[in-house]
Coordinates of C-alpha atoms and ligand atoms in Angstrom, one line a residue:
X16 CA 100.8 125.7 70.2
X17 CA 98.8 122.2 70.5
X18 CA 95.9 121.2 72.9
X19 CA 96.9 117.7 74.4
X20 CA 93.9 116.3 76.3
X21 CA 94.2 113.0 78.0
X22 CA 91.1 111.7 79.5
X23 CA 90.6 108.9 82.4
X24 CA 91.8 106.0 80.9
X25 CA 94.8 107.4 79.4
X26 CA 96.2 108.7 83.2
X27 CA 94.6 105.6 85.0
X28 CA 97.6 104.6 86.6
X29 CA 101.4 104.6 86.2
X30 CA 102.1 102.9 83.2
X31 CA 99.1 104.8 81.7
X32 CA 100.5 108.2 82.7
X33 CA 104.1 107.6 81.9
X34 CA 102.8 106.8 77.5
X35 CA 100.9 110.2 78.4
X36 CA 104.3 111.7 79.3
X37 CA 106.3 110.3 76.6
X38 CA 104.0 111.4 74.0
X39 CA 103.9 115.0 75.5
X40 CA 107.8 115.0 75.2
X41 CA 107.2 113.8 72.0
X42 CA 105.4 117.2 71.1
X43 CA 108.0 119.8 72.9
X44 CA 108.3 121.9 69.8
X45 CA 104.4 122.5 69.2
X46 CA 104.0 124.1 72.7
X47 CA 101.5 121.6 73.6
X48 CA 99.0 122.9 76.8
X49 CA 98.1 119.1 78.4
X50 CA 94.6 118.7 79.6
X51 CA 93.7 116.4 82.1
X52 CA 91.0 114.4 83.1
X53 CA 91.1 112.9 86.6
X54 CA 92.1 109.5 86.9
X55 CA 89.8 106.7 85.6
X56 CA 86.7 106.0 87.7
X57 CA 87.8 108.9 90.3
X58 CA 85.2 111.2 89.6
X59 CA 82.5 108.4 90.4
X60 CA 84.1 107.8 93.2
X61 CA 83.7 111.6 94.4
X62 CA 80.2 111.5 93.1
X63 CA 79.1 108.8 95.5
X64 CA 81.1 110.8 98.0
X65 CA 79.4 113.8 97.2
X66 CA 75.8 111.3 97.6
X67 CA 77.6 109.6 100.6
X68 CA 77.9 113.1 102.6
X69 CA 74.3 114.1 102.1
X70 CA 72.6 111.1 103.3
X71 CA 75.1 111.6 106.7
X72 CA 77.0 108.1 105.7
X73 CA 79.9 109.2 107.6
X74 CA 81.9 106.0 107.2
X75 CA 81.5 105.8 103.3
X76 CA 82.6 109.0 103.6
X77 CA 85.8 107.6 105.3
X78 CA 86.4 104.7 103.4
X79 CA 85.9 106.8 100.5
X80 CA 88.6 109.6 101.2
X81 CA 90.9 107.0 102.1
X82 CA 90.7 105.1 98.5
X83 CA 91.3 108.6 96.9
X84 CA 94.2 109.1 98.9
X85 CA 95.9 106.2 98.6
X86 CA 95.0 105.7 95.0
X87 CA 96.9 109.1 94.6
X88 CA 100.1 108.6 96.9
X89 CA 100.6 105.1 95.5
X90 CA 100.2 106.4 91.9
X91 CA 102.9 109.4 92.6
X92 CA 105.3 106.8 94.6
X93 CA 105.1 104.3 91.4
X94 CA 106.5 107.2 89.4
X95 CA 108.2 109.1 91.1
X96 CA 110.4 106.3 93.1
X97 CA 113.8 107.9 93.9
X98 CA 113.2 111.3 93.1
X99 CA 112.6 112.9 96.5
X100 CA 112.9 116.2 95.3
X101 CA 109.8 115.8 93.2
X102 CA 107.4 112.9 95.0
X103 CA 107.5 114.7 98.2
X104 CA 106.1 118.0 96.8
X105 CA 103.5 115.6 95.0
X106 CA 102.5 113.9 97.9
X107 CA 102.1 117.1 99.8
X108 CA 99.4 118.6 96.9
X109 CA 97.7 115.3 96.8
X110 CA 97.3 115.9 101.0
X111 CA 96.5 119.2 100.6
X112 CA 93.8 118.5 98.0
X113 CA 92.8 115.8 100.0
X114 CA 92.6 117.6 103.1
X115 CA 90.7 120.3 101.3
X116 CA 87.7 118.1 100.3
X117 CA 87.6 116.5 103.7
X118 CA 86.5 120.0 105.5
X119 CA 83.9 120.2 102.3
X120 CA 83.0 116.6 102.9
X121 CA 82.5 117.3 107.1
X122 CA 80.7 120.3 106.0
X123 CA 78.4 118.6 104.2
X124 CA 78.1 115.6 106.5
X125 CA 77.1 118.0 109.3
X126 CA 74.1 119.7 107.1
X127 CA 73.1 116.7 105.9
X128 CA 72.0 118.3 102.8
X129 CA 74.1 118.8 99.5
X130 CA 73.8 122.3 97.6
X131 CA 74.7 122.0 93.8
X132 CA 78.1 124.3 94.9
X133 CA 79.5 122.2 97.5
X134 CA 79.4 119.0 94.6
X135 CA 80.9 120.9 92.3
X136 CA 83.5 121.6 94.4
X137 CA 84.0 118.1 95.6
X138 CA 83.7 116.4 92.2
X139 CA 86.2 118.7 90.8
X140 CA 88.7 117.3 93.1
X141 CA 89.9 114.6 90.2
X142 CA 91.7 116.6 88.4
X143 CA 92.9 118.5 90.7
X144 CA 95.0 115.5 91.6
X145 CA 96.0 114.4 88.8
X146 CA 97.4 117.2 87.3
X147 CA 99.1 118.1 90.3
X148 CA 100.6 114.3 90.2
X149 CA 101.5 114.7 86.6
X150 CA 103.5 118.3 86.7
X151 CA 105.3 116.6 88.8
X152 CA 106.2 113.6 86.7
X153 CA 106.8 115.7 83.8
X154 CA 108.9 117.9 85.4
X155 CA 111.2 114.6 87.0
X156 CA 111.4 113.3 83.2
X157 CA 113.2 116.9 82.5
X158 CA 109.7 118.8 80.6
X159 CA 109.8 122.2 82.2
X160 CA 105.9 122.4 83.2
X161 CA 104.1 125.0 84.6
X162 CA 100.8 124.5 85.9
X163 CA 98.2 126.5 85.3
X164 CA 94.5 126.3 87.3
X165 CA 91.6 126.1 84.9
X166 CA 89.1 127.7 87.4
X167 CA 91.3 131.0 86.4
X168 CA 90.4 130.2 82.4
X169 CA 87.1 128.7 81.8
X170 CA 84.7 131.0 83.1
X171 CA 81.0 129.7 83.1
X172 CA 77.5 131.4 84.0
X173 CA 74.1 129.0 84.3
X174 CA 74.1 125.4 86.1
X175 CA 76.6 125.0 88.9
X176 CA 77.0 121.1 87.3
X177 CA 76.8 122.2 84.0
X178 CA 78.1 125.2 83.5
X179 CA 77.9 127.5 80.1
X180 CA 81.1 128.7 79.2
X181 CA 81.5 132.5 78.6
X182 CA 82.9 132.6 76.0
X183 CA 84.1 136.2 75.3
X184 CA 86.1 135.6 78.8
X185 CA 87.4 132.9 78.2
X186 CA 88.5 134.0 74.9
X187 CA 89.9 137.3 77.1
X188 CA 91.5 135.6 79.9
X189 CA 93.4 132.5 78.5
X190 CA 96.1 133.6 76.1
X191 CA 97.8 135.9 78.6
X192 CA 97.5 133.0 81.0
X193 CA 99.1 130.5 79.0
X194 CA 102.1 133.0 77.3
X195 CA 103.1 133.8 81.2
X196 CA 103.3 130.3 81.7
X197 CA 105.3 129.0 78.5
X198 CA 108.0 131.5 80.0
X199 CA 110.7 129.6 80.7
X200 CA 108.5 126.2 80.3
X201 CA 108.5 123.6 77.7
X202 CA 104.8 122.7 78.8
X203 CA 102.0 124.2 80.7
X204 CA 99.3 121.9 82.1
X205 CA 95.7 122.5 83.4
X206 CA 92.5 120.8 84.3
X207 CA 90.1 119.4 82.3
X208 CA 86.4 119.7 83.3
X209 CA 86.3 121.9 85.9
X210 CA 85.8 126.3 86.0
X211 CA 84.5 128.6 88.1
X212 CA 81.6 131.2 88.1
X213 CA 82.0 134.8 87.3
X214 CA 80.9 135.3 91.0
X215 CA 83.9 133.2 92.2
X216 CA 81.7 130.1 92.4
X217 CA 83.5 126.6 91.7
X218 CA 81.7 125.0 88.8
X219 CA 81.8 121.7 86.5
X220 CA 81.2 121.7 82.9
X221 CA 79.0 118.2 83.0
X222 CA 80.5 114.9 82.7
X223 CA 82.9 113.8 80.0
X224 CA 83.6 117.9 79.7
X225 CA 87.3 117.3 79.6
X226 CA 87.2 117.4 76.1
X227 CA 84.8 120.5 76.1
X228 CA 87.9 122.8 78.1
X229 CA 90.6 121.0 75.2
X230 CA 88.2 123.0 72.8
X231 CA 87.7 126.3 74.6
X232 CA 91.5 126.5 75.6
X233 CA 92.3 125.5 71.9
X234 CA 90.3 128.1 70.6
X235 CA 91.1 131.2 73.0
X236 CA 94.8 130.4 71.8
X237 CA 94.5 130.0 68.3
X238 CA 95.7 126.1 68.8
X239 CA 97.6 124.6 65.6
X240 CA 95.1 121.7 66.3
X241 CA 93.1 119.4 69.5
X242 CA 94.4 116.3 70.4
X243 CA 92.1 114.5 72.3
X244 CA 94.1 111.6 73.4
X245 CA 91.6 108.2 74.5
X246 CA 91.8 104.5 74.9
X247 CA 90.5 104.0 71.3
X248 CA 91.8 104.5 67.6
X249 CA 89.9 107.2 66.8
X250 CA 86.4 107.7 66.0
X251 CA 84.6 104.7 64.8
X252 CA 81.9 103.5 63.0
X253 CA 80.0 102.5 66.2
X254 CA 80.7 102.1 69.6
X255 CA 83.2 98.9 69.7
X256 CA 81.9 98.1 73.5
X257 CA 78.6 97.1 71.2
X258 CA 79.7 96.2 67.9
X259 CA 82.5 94.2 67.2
X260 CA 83.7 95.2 64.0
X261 CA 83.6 99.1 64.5
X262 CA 85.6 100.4 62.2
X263 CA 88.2 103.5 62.2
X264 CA 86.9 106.7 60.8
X265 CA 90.2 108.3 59.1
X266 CA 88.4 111.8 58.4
X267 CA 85.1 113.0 59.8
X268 CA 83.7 116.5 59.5
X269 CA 82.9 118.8 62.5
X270 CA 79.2 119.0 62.1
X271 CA 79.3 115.0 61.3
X272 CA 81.7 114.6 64.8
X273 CA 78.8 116.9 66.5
X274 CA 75.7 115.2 64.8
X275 CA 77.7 111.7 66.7
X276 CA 78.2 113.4 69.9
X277 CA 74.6 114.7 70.1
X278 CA 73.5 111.6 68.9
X279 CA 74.7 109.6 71.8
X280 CA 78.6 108.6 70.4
X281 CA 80.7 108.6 74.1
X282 CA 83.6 109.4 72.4
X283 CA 83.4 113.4 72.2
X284 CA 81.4 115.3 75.0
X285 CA 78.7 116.8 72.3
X286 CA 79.7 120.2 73.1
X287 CA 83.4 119.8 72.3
X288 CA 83.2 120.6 68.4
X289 CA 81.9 124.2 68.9
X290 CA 84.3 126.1 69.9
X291 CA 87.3 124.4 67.7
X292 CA 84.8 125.4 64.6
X293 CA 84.8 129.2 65.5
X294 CA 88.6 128.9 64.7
X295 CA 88.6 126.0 62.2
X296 CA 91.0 124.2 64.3
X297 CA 91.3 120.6 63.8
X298 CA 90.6 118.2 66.2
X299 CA 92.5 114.8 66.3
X300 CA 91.0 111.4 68.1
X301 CA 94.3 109.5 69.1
X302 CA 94.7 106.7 71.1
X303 CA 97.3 106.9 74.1
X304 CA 97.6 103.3 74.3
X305 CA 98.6 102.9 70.3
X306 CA 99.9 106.5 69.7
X307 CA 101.4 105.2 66.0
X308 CA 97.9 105.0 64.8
X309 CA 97.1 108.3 63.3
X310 CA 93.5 108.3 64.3
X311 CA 90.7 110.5 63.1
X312 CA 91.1 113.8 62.3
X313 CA 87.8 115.8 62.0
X314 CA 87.8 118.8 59.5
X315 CA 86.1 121.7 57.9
X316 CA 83.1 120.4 56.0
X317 CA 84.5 120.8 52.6
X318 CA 87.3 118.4 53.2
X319 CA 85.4 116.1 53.8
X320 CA 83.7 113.3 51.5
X321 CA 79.8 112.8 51.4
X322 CA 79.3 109.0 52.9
X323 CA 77.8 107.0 56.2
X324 CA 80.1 107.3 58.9
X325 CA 78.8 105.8 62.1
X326 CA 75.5 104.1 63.7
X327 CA 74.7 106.0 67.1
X328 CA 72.5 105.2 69.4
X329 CA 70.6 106.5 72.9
X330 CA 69.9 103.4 74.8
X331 CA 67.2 105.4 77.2
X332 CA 65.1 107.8 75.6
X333 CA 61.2 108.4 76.2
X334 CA 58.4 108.9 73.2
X335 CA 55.6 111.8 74.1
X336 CA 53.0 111.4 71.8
X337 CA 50.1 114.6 71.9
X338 CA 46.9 114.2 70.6
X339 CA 45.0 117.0 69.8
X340 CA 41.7 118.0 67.1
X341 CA 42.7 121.9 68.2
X342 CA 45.9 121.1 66.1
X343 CA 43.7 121.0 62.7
X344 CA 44.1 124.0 61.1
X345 CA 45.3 126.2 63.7
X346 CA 48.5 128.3 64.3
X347 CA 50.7 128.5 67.2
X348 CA 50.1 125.4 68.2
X349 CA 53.6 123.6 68.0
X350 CA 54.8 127.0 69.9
X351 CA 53.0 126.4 72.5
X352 CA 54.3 122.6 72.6
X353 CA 57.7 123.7 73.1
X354 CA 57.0 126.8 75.0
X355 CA 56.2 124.0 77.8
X356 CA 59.9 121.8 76.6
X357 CA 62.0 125.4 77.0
X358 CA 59.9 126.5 80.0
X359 CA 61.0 123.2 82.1
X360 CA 64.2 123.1 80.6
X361 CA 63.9 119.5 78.8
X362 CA 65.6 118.9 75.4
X363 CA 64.1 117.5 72.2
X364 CA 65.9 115.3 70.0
X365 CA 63.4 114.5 67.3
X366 CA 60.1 115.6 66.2
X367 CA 57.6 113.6 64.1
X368 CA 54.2 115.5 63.4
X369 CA 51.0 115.1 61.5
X370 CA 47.6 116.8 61.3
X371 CA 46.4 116.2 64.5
X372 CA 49.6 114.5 66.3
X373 CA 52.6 115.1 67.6
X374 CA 55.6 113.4 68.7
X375 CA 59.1 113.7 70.1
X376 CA 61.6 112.0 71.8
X377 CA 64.1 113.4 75.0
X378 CA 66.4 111.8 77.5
X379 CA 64.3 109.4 79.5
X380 CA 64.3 111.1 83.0
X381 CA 65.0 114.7 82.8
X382 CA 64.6 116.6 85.6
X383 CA 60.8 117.9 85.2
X384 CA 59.4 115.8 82.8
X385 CA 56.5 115.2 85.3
X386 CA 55.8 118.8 85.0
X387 CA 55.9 118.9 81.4
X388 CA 53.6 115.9 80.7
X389 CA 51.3 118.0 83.4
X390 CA 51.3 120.9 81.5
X391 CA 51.0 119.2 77.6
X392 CA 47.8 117.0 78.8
X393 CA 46.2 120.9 79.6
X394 CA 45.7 121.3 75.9
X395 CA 46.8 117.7 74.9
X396 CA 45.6 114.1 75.5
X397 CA 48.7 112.5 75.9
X398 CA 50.6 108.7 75.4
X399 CA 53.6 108.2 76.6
X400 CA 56.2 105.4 75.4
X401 CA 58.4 104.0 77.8
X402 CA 61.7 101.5 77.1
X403 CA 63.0 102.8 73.7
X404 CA 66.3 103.3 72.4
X405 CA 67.3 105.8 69.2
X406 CA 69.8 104.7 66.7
X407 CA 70.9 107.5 64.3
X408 CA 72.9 106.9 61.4
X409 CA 75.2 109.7 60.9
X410 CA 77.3 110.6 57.3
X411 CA 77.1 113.5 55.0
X412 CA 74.6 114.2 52.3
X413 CA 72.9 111.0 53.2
X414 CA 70.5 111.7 50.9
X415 CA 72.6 111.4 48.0
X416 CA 73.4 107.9 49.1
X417 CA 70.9 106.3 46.8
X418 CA 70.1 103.0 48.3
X419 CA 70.9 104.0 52.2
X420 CA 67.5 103.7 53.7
X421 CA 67.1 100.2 52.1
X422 CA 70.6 99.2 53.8
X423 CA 69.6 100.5 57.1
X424 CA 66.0 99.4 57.2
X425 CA 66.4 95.6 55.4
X426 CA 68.5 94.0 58.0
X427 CA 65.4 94.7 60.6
X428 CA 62.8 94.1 59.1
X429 CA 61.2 92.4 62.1
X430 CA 61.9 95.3 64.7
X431 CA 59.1 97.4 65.4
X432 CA 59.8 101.1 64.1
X433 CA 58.2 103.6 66.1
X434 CA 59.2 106.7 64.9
X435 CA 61.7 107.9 61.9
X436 CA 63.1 111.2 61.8
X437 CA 65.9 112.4 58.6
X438 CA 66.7 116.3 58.8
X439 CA 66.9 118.1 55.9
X440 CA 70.5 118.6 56.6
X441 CA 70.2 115.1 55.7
X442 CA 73.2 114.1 57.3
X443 CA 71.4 112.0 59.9
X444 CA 68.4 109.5 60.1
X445 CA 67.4 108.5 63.3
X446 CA 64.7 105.8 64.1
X447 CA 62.7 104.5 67.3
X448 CA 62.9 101.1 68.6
X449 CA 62.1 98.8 71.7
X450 CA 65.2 99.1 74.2
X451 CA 65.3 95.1 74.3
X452 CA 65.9 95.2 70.5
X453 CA 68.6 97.8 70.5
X454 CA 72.2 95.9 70.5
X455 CA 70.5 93.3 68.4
X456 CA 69.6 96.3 65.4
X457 CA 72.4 98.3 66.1
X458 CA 75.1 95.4 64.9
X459 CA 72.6 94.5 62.2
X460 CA 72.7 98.2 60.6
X461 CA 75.9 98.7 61.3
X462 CA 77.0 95.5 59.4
X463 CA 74.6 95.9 56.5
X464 CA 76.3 99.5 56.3
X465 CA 79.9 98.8 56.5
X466 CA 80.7 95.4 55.8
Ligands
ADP18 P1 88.1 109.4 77.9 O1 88.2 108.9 79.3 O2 89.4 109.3 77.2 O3 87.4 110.7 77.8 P2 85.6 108.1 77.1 O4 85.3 106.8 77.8 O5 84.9 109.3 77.5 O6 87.2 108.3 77.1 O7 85.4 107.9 75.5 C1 86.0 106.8 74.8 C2 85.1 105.7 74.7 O8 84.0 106.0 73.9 C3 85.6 104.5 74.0 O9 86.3 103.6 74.9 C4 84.4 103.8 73.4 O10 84.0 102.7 74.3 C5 83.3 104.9 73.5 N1 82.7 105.1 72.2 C6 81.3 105.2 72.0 N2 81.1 105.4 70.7 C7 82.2 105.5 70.1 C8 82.6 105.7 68.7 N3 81.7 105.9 67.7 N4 83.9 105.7 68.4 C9 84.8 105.5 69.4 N5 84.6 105.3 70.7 C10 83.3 105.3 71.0
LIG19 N1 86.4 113.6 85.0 C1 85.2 114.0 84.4 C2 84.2 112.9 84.2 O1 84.6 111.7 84.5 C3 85.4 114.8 83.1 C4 86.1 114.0 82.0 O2 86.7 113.0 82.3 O3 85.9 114.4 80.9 O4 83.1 113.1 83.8
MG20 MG1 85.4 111.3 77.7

């Protein structure tokens, strides 16, 4: 059996999801499992809804459901024209759906207030519809598929909006699911993105975490490999919507892959690699709209060579900086830093420290950073540094690279550095810079790199 995942862009509309159906019948005889992502830009759309119906905006709301709708009927009419038997059935889920989220929508409205359950529920509604729309198409173009919801699969405890898979259920729950749906079927297809509590509580894995269920479903089945199917060539050097000349990555390891998604790459929700490593199952980067091009295919670490493979970046990150003369020669100190970080749930990418300082970089607006700059300046005095990016250069055994850090640091020589961080995994070297000087350094590494 494969994983196919197809995200937005790849079932934007009908020419988009009749490549994604050719190259699933292209697949029959792997058993592929197709995993969708709602239709480009949808799931925006239902965010703002979800925003719309707390702030009582009733005729948002209304102009809102009636885009979705008729985004979703035209789509299944473009496909499906003169098959009856097969667009009327898809019209009446997409009404169903649709009808469905407009109660939740009223509901909401009428409160005025949105809990974090009622917007999982209605941002889920995405791919819902369109992989009720595309069973059907694959079933008129003679693909036996069965569909299968992911709510019954990906089982998650934690955040409503970000859920944590459970693994161990997951890992219980899916293979039965999918062998009773191959019977008889050439294809089974399921949702990306969204699952449900173990309480029965509709949940969302985070945004972009379509690739995240292609990963668990891959590896509760033992998948032969994950195809996450985008609208790019693969994995490249950098991200092309920045640099130009990005370049495909033919082979990438997993902890490389993770390093970029962690490290800000769009490409891969960070997550995704996790669970495809507990099985060593490969993952492939295809692109849906050049399916000839084989990609990238990230590996086991082994088989992979040592090298620079891509220039990250975060374009909005924040810089705390903690003073403190208690620091000098005392223990316990950095545990009480991050005591405060994990307390308030705020991530840290990098840490830089010296005697009496401390510095590390997070997302710029988490939610309780307030809190945790209130807590630090108890025991800390306290400097905060707003506007700055992170650009990470990512490749294995960097460190054996000789003449790297003179490649990456020469070309911007006149960008202010604020902070350099290199792991001793050394497979990633990430520096601090002004936001405004971001694009500008990010080509100028990237080329000094690769060209
Ligand atoms: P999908 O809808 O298929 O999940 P995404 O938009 O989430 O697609 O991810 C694909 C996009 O990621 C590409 O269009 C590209 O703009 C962006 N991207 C960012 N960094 C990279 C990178 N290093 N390699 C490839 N694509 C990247
Ligand atoms: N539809 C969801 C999103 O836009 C999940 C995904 O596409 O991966 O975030
Ligand atoms: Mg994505």
């Amino acid at each position: 059996m494969i994983v196919m995942k197809f995200g937005g862009t790849s079932v934007a509309g009908k020419n988009e999801i009749s490549r994604a159906v050719e190259i699933i019948a292209s697949r029959l005889n792997k058993k592929p499992v197709v995993v969708v992502s709602a239709m480009s830009k949808v799931t925006d759309l239902l965010y703002k809804l979800a925003e719309a119906a707390a702030s009582k905006q009733t005729d948002l709301c209304e102009e809102l459901m009636n885009e979705l709708r008729t985004r979703h009927i035209r789509t299944a009419e473009d496909l499906l024209e003169g098959k009856a038997g097969y667009l009327l059935p898809a019209i009446s889920c997409v009404n169903e759906i649709c009808d469905g989220l407009a109660t939740t929508v009223g509901a909401v409205c009428a409160l005025g207030e949105l809990s974090d359950r009622s917007k999982a529920s209605i941002v889920s509604n995405g791919e819902l519809l369109s992989s009720s729309i595309i069973a059907h198409v694959m079933n008129a173009a003679g693909i036996r598929t069965e569909q299968v919801n992911a709510r019954d699969m990906i089982i998650t405890s934690g955040d409503v909006m970000n859920g944590e898979p459970d693994l161990a259920s997951i890992q219980d729950r899916v293979p039965g699911i999918i062998e009773k749906a191959f019977e008889g079927n050439d294809a089974v297809i399921s949702q990306g993105f969204i699952s449900r509590s173990k309480d029965g509580v509709n949940t969302v894995l985070g945004r972009g975490g379509s690739d995240y269920s292609a990963s668990l479903i891959g590896m509760a089945i033992n998948a032969e490999a994950i195809e996450i199917w985008t609208d790019v060539d693969g994995v490249l050097t950098a991200d092309p919507r920045v640099v130009e000349g990005a370049l495909r990555l033919s082979r990438l390891s997993f902890e490389e892959a993770a390093e970029m998604a962690h490290f800000g790459a769009k490409v891969l929700h960070p997550q995704t690699i996790e669970p495809a490593v507990r099985k060593n199952i490969p993952i492939c980067v295809l692109n849906s709209k050049n399916p000839e091009c084989e990609g990238t295919l990230i590996l086991n670490d082994e088989q992979i060579e040592d090298g620079v493979k891509s220039v990250s970046f975060k374009e909005r990150i924040l810089v705390i900086n903690m003073f403190s003369t208690k620091m000098i020669n005392t223990s316990g100190f950095l545990s009480k830093v991050f005591d405060v970080f994990k307390n308030n749930n705020v991530s840290i990418d990098l840490i830089s420290t010296t005697e009496a300082n401390i510095s590390v970089t997070c997302e710029e607006s988490p939610n309780n950073i307030e809190k945790v700059i209130e807590e630090l300046s108890e025991f800390a005095s306290i400097s905060i540094d707003r506007d700055k990016a992170q650009i990470s250069v990512i490749g294995k055994n960097l460190v054996n690279l000789t003449g790297t850090v003179q490649k990456v640091f020469d070309p911007i020589e006149d960008t202010k550095v604020y902070m350099i961080s290199q792991g001793s995994s050394y497979i990633n070297l990430t520096m601090v810079v002004d936001r405004a000087e971001l694009k500008a350094a990010v080509i100028k590494i990237h080329n000094s790199l690769f060209n």
